[in-house]
Short mmCIF file of C-alpha atoms and ligand atoms in Angstrom, two decimals:
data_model
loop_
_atom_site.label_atom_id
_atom_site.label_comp_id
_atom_site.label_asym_id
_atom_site.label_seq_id
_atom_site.Cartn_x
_atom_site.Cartn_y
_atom_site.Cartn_z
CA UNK G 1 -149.90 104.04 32.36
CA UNK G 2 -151.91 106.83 34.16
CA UNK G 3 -155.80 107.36 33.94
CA UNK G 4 -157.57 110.11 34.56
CA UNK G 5 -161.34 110.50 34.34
CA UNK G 6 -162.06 114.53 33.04
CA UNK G 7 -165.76 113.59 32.31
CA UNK G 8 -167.89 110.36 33.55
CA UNK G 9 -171.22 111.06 32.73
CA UNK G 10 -173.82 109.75 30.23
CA UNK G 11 -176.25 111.24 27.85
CA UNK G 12 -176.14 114.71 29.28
CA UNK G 13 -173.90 117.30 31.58
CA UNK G 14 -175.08 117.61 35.13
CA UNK G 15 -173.63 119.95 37.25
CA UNK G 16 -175.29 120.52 40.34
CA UNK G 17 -175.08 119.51 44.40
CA UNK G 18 -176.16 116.02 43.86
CA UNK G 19 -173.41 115.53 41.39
CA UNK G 20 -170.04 116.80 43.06
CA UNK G 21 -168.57 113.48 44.25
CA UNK G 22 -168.60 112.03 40.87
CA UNK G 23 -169.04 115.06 37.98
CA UNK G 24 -171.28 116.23 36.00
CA UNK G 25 -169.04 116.42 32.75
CA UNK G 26 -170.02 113.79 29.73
CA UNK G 27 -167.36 110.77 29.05
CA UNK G 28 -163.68 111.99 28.79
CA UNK G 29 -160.52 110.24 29.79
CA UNK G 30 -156.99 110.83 29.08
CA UNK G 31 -154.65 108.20 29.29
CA UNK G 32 -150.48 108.63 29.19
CA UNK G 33 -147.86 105.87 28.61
CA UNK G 34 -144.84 105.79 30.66
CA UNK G 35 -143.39 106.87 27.63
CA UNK G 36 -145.52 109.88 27.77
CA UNK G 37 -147.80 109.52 24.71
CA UNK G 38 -151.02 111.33 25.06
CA UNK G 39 -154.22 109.85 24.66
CA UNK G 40 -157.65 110.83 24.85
CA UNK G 41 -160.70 108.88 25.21
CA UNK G 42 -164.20 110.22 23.94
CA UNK G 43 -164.13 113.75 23.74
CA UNK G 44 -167.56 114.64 25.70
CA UNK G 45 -167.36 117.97 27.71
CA UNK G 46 -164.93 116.99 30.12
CA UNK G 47 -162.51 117.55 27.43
CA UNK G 48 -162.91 121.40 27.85
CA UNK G 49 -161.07 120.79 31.42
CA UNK G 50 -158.36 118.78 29.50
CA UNK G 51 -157.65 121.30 27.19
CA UNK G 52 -157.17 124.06 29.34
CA UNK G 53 -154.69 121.75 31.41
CA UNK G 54 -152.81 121.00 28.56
CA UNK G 55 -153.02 124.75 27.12
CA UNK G 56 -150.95 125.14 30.58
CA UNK G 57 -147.97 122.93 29.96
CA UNK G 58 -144.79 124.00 28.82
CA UNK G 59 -144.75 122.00 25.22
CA UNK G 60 -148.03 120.82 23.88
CA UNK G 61 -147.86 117.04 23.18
CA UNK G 62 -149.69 115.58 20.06
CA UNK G 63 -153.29 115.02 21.19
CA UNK G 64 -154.78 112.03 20.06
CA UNK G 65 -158.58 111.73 20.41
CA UNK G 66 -160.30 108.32 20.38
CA UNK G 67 -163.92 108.91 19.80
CA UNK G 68 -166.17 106.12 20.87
CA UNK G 69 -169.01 107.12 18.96
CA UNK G 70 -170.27 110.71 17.45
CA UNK G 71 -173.34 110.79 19.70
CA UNK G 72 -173.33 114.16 21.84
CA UNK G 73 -171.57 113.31 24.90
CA UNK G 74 -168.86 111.81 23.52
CA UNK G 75 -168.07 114.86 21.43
CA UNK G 76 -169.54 117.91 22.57
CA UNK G 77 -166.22 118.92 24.68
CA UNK G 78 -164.28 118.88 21.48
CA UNK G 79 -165.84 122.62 19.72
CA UNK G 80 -165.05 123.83 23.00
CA UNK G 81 -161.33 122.34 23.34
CA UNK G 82 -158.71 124.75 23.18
CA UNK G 83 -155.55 123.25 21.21
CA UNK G 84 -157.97 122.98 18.21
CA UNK G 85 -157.55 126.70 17.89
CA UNK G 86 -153.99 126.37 18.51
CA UNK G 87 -151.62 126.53 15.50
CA UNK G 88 -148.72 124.66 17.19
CA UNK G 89 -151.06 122.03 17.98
CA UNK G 90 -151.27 118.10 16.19
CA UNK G 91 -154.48 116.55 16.58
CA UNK G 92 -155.23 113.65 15.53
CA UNK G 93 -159.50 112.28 15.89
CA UNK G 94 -159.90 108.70 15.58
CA UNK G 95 -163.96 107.71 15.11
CA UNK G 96 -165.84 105.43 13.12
CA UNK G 97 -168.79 106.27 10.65
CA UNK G 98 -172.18 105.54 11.01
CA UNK G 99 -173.55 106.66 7.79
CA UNK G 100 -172.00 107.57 4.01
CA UNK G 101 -170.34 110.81 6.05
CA UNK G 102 -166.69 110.66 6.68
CA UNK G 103 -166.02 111.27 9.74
CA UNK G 104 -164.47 114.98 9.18
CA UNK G 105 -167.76 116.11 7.43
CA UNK G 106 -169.68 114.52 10.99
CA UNK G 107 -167.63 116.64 12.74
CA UNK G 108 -167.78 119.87 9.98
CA UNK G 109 -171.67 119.87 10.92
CA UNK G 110 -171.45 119.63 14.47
CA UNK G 111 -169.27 122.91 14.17
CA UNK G 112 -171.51 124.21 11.01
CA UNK G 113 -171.79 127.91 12.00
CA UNK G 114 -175.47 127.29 12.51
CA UNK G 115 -174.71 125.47 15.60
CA UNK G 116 -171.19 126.87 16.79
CA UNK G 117 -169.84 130.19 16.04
CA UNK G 118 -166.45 128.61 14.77
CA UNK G 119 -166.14 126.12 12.30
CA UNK G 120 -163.34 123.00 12.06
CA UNK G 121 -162.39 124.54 9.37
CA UNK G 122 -161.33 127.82 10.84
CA UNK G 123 -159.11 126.02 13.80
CA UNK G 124 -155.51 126.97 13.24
CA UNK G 125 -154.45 123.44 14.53
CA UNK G 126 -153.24 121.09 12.32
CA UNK G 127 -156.36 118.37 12.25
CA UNK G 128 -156.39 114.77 10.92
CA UNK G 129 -159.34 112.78 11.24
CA UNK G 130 -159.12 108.91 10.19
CA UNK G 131 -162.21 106.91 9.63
CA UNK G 132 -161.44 103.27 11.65
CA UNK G 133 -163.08 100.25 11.96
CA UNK G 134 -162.59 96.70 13.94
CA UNK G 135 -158.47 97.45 13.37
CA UNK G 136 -155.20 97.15 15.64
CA UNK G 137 -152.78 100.11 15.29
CA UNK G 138 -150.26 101.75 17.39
CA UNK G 139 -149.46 105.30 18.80
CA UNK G 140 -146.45 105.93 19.73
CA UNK G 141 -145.55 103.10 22.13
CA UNK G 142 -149.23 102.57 22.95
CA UNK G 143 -151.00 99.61 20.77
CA UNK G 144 -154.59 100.04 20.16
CA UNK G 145 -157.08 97.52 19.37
CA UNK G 146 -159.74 98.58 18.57
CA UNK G 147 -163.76 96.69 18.35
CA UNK G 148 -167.44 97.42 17.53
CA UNK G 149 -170.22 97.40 20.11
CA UNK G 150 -174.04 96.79 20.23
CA UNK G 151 -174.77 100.38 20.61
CA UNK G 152 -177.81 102.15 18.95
CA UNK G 153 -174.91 103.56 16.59
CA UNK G 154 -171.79 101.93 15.17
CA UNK G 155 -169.88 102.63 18.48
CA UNK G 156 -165.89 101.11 19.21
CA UNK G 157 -164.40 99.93 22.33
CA UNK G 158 -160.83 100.73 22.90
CA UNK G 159 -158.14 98.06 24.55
CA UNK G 160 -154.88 99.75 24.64
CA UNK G 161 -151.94 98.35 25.66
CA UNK G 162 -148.61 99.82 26.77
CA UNK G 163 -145.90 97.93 28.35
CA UNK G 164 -147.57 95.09 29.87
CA UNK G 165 -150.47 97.32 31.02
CA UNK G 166 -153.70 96.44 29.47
CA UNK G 167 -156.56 98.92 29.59
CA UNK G 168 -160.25 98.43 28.27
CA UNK G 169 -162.50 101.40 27.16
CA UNK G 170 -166.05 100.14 27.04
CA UNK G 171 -169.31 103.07 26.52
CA UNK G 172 -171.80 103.06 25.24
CA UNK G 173 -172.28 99.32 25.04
CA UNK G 174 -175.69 97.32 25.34
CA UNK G 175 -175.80 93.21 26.44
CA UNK G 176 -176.44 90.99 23.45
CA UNK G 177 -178.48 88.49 25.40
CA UNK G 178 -180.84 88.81 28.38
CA UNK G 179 -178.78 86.57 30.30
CA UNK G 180 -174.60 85.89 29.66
CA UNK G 181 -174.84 82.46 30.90
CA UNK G 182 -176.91 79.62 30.06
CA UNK G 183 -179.48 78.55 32.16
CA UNK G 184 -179.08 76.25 34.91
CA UNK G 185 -175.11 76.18 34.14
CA UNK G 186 -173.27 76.24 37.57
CA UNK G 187 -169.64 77.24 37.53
CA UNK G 188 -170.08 78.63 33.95
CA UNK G 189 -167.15 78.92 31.74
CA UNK G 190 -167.05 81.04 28.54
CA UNK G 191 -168.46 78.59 26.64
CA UNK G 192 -171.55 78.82 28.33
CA UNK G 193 -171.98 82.52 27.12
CA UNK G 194 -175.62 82.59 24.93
CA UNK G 195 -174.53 84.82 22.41
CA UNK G 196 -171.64 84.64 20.69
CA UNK G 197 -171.25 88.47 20.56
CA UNK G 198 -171.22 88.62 24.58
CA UNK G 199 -168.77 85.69 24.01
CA UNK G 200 -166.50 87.85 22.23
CA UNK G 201 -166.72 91.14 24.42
CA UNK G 202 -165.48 88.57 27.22
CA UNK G 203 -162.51 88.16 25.00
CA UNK G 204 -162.07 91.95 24.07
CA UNK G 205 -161.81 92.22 28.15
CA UNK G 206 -159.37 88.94 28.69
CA UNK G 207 -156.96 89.94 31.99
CA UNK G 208 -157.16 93.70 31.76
CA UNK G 209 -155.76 95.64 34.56
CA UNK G 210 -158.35 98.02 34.16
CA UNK G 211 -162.17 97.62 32.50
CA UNK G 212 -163.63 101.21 31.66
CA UNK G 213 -167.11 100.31 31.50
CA UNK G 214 -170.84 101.70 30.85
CA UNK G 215 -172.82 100.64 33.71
CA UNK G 216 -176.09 103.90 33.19
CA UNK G 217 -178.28 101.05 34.59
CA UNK G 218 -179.28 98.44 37.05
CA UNK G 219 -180.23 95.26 35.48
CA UNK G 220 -183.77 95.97 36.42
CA UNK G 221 -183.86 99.56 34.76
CA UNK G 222 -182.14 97.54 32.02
CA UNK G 223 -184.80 95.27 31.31
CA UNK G 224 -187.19 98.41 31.13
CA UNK G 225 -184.58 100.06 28.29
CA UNK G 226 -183.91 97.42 26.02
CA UNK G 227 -182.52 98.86 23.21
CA UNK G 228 -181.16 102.15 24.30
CA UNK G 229 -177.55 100.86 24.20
CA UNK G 230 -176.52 100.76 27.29
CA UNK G 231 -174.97 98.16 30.14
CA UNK G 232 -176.47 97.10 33.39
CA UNK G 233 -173.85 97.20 36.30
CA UNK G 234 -174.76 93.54 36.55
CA UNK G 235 -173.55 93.40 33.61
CA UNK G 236 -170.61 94.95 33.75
CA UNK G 237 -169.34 92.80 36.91
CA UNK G 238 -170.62 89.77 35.15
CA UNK G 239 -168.34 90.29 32.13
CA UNK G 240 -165.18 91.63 33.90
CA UNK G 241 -165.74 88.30 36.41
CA UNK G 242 -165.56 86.23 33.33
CA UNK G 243 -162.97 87.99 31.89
CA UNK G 244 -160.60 88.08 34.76
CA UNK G 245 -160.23 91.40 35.07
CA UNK G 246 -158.46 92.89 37.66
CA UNK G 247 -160.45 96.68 38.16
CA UNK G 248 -163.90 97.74 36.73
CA UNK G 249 -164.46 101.41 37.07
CA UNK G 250 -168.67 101.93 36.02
CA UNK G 251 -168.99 104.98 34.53
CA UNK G 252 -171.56 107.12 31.69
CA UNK G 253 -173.57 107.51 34.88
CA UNK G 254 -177.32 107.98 34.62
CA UNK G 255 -177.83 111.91 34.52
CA UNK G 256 -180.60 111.38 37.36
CA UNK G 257 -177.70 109.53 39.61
CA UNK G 258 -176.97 111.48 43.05
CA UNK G 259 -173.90 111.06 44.32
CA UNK G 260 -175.36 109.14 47.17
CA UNK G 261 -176.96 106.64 44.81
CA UNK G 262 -173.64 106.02 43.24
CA UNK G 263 -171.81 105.47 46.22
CA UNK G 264 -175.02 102.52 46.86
CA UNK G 265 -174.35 101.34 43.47
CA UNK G 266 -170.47 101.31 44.06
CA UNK G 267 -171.04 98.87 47.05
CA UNK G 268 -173.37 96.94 45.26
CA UNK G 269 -171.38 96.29 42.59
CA UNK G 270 -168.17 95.09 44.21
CA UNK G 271 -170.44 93.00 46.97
CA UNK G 272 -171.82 91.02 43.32
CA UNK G 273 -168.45 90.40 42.16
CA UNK G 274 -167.93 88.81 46.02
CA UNK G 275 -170.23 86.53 45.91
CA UNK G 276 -169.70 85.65 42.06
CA UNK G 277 -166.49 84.69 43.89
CA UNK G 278 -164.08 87.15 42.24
CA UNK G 279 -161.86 89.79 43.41
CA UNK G 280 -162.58 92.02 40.92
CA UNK G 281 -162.41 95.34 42.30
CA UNK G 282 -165.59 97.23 41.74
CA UNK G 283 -165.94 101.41 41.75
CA UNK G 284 -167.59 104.58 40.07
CA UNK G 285 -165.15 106.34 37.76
CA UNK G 286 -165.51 109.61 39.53
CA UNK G 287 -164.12 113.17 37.91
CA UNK G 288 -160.66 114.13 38.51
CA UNK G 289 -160.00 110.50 39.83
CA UNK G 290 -156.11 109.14 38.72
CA UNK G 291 -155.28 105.98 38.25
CA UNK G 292 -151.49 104.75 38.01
CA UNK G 293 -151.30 100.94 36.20
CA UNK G 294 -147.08 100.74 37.18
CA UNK G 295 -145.24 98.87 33.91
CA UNK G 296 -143.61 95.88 35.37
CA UNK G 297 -141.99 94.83 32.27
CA UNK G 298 -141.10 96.41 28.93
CA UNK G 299 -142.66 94.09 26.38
CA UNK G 300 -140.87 95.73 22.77
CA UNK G 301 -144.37 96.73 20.29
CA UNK G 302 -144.72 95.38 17.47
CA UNK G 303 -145.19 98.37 15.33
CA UNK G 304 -148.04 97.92 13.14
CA UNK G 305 -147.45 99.55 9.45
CA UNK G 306 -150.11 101.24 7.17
CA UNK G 307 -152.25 103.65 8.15
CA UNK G 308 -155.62 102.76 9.59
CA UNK G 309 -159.14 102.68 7.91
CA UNK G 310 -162.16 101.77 7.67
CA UNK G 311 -164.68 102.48 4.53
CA UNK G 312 -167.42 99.66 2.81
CA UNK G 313 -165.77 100.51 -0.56
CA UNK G 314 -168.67 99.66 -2.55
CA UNK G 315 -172.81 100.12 -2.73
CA UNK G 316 -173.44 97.01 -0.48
CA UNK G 317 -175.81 94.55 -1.58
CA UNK G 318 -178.60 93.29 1.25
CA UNK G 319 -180.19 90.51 0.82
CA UNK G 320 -183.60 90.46 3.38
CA UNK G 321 -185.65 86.97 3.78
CA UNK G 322 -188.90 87.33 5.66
CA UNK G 323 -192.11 85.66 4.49
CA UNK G 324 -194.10 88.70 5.98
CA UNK G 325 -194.19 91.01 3.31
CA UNK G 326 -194.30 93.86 5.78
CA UNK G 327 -191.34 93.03 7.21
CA UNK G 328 -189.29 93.36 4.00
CA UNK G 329 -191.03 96.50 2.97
CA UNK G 330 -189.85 97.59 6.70
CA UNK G 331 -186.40 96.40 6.38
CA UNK G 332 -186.08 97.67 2.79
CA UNK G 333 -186.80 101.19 3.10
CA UNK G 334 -184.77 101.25 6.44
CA UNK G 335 -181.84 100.33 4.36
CA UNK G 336 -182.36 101.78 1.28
CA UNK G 337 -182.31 105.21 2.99
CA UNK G 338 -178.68 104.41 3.58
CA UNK G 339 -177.93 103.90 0.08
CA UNK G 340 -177.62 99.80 0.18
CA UNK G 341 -178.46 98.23 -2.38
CA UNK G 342 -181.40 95.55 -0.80
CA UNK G 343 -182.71 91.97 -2.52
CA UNK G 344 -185.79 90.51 -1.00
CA UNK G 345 -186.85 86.80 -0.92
CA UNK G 346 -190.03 85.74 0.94
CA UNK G 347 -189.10 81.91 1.48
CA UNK G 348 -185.84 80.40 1.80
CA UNK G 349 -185.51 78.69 -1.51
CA UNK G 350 -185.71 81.61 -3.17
CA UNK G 351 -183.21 83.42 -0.78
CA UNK G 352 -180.93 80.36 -1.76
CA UNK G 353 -181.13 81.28 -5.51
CA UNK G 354 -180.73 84.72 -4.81
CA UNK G 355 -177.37 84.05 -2.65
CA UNK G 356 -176.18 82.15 -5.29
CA UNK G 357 -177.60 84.50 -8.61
CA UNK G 358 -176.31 88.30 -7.17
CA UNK G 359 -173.97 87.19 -4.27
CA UNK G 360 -175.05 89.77 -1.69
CA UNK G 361 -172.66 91.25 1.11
CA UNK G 362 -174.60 90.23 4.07
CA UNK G 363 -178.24 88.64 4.24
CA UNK G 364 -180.92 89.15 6.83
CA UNK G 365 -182.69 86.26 7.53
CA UNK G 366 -186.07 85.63 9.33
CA UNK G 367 -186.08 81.99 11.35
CA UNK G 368 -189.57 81.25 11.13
CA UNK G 369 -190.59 80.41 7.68
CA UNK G 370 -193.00 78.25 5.82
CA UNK G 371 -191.25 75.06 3.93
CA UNK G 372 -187.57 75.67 4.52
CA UNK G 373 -186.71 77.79 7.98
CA UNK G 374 -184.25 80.25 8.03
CA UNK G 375 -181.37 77.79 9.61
CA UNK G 376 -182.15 75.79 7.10
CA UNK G 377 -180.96 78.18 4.65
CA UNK G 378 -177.42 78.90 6.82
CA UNK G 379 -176.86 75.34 6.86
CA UNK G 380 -177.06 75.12 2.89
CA UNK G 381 -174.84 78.10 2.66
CA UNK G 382 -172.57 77.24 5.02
CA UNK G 383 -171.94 73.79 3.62
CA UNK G 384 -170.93 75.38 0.52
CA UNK G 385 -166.85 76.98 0.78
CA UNK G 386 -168.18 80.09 -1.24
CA UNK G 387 -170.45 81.16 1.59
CA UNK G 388 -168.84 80.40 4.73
CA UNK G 389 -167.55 83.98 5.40
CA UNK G 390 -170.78 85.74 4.41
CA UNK G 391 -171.93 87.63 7.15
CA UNK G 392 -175.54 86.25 8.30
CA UNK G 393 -177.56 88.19 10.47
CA UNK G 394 -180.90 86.34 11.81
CA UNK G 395 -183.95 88.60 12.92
CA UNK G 396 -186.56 86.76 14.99
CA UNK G 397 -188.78 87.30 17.75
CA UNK G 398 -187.76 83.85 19.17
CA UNK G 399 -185.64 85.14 22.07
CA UNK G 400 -185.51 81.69 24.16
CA UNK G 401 -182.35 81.37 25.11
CA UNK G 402 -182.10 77.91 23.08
CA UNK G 403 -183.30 79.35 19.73
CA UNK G 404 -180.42 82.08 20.12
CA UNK G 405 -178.31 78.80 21.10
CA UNK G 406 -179.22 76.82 17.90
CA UNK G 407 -178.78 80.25 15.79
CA UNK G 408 -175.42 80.05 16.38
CA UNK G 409 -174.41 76.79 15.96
CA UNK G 410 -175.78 76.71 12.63
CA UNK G 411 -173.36 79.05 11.78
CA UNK G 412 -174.94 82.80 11.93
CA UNK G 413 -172.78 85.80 12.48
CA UNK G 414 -175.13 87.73 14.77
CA UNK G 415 -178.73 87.45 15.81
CA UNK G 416 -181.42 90.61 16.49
CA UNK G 417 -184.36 90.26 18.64
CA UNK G 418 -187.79 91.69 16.27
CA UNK G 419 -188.96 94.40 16.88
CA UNK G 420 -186.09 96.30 15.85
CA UNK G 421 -185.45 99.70 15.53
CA UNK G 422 -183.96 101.53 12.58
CA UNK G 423 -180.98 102.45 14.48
CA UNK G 424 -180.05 99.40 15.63
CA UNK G 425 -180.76 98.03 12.30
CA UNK G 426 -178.24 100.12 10.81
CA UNK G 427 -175.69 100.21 13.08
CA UNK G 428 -175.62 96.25 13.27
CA UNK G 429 -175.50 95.96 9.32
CA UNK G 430 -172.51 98.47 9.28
CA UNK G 431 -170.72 96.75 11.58
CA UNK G 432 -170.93 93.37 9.41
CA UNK G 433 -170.23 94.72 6.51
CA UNK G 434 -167.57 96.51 7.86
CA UNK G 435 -165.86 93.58 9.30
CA UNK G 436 -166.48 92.07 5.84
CA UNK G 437 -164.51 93.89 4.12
CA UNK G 438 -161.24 93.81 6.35
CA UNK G 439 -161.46 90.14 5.62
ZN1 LIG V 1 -173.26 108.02 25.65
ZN1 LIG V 2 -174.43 106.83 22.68
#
């Protein structure tokens, strides 16, 4: 498998003096198989670059784009990317949804001709978009798993996997928890993780040869940007280390990074995995940096059959539990907007009856609640067989690490720290329901 970075910047271009080591072009990596299938990572405006490259070779492969997210600089590169105007050209744009919009009409409007002078639907290329969710698919002899992260939009990480090769695509990805370990816990194991999402990105990371992965911050910048969706460098390390990972290239660099402070936070970053006592190797994806991951063996793919996708079929029904009624006028209207259908309770009894009357898709549930508590009410329903699967998402502002602890081993599927913003609101109900509905 070969790597190579065309864009590793976050948020914003920055092109400039301080930014010539390591590029000032927003998040875009193309990856080949030894077989030589093409694929593209995020199409932020290093994929401008890209396209002229490939423009420049003798046949034009099919492109296939994986788009982490629709957010600007993960997309911006791909108005500007030549084969789209190409008519010999296949393309095919892999991105989830965040909203009612397919995918195609997202990317329709960021090409509406009040915003670019062409429109998608004047490129000559043949263009596929396909709406995906948590899913595992292949292309060509490439398998692709793909899985949603705590970003302030529905966002996916990519693992793909090509002989016995294993690369991870993680940006723009925030920590679930303040901390990844327990307290106190010395020589922690992945048990120890807090939250049980962390626990699983762990997983999503298991032995790769190479972790892709947003590091915009230091885990003291971090704890002044909760909630912007993005990964400490700390962070990073910590969950490659635990992982067992064998690379972790940091990239979606801060735009106000020099090149100089990079290099610092290069060092830094590999002298933390050192004394974690790992030999992770630790570096700052820089642009027009190549990466070769030799195949050692040929393990045969399993071809995967069907085509990929990802849509909540139906008006989803949300049930929200808080005994302030603030809080569920709050929640409601954030939800509504999205066309959900929402059910309120104020105490948990009646959220029981509720559950039980309408059976709703996913239920947001405050802890801290007069008469019967909010893990109360998962115990109840997860005692019952008809409502082990449904997705349970507990809002609090208990953030001790042994209340998130206690969350889930009662049995809740995910747990958000009040206040919370709209965004992250949505993006963390999508995902559930989502994953829901692909059983
Ligand atoms: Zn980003
Ligand atoms: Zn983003």
């Amino acid at each position: 498998m070969r790597i190579r970075f065309w864009g590793t910047r976050g948020s914003i271009p920055t092109p400039g003096r301080r930014t010539m080591r390591y590029g000032g072009n927003t998040s875009c990596v193309e990856v080949r198989s030894s077989a030589g299938n093409l694929l593209i990572l995020d199409g932020g405006t290093g994929l401008r670059e890209l396209g002229r490259a490939l423009m420049a070779d003798t046949s034009l492969p099919e492109i296939n784009i994986l788009i982490s997210h629709t957010h600007w600089d993960h997309t911006q590169g791909l108005a500007f990317f030549t084969p789209m105007t190409c008519p010999q050209s296949r393309i095919t744009i892999y991105a989830a949804s965040s909203t009612g919009k397919s995918v195609k009409e997202v990317f329709a409007q960021q090409m509406d001709y009040l915003n670019f002078p062409i429109p998608l639907d004047e490129r000559q290329a043949q263009i596929e978009f396909r709406e995906i969710g948590e899913e595992t698919f292949t292309i060509g002899d490439i398998l692709v798993e793909s899985r949603f992260l705590n970003h302030t939009i529905l966002t996916l990480g990519y693992r793909l996997c090509s002989g016995d090769v294993h690369l991870v695509y993680v940006t723009d990805h925030e920590p679930f928890a303040p901390s990844l370990y327990r307290s106190g816990v010395t020589d922690p194991k992945p048990t120890d993780i807090v939250h049980i999402g962390d626990r699983k990105h762990v997983d999503f990371l298991a032995g790769a040869d190479l972790v892709i992965h947003d590091a915009q911050y230091t885990a003291d910048e971090l704890s002044r940007r909760r909630d912007w969706g993005h990964s400490s460098l700390e962070y990073a390390v910590e969950v490659c280390v635990a992982a067992r990972a064998k690379q972790l290239a940091f990239i979606h660099h801060d735009p106000d990074r020099s090149d100089q402070e990079l290099e610092q936070l290069e060092m830094a970053g590999q002298a933390y995995a050192r004394r974690l006592g790992s030999d992770l190797r630790v570096f700052a994806a820089a642009e027009g940096m190549q990466i070769d991951l030799p195949e050692t063996s040929r393990i045969p793919l399993v071809q995967i059959s069907g085509q990929p996708s990802s849509e909540i079929g139906h008006r989803s029904r949300i049930l929200v539990v808080d005994d302030e009624p603030a809080m569920v006028r709050y929640l409601s209207t954030v939800l509504s907007r999205d066309g959900y259908e929402v059910l309120e309770a104020s105490n948990g009894h009646e959220a029981l009856t509720i559950v039980r009357e309408r059976t709703p898709d996913l239920v947001l549930l405050d802890v801290m609640m007069p008469e019967m508590d909010g893990l109360q009410v998962v115990q109840v329903l997860r005692a019952s067989e008809e409502f082990r699967d449904l997705p349970i998402v507990i809002l609090t502002a208990l953030d001790a690490e042994k209340d998130i602890v206690r969350a889930f081993e009662s049995g809740v599927n995910d747990y958000i720290d009040k206040p919370v913003t709209p965004a992250a609101l949505r993006a963390r109900v999508r995902r559930w329901l989502l994953t829901r509905r692909r059983g």
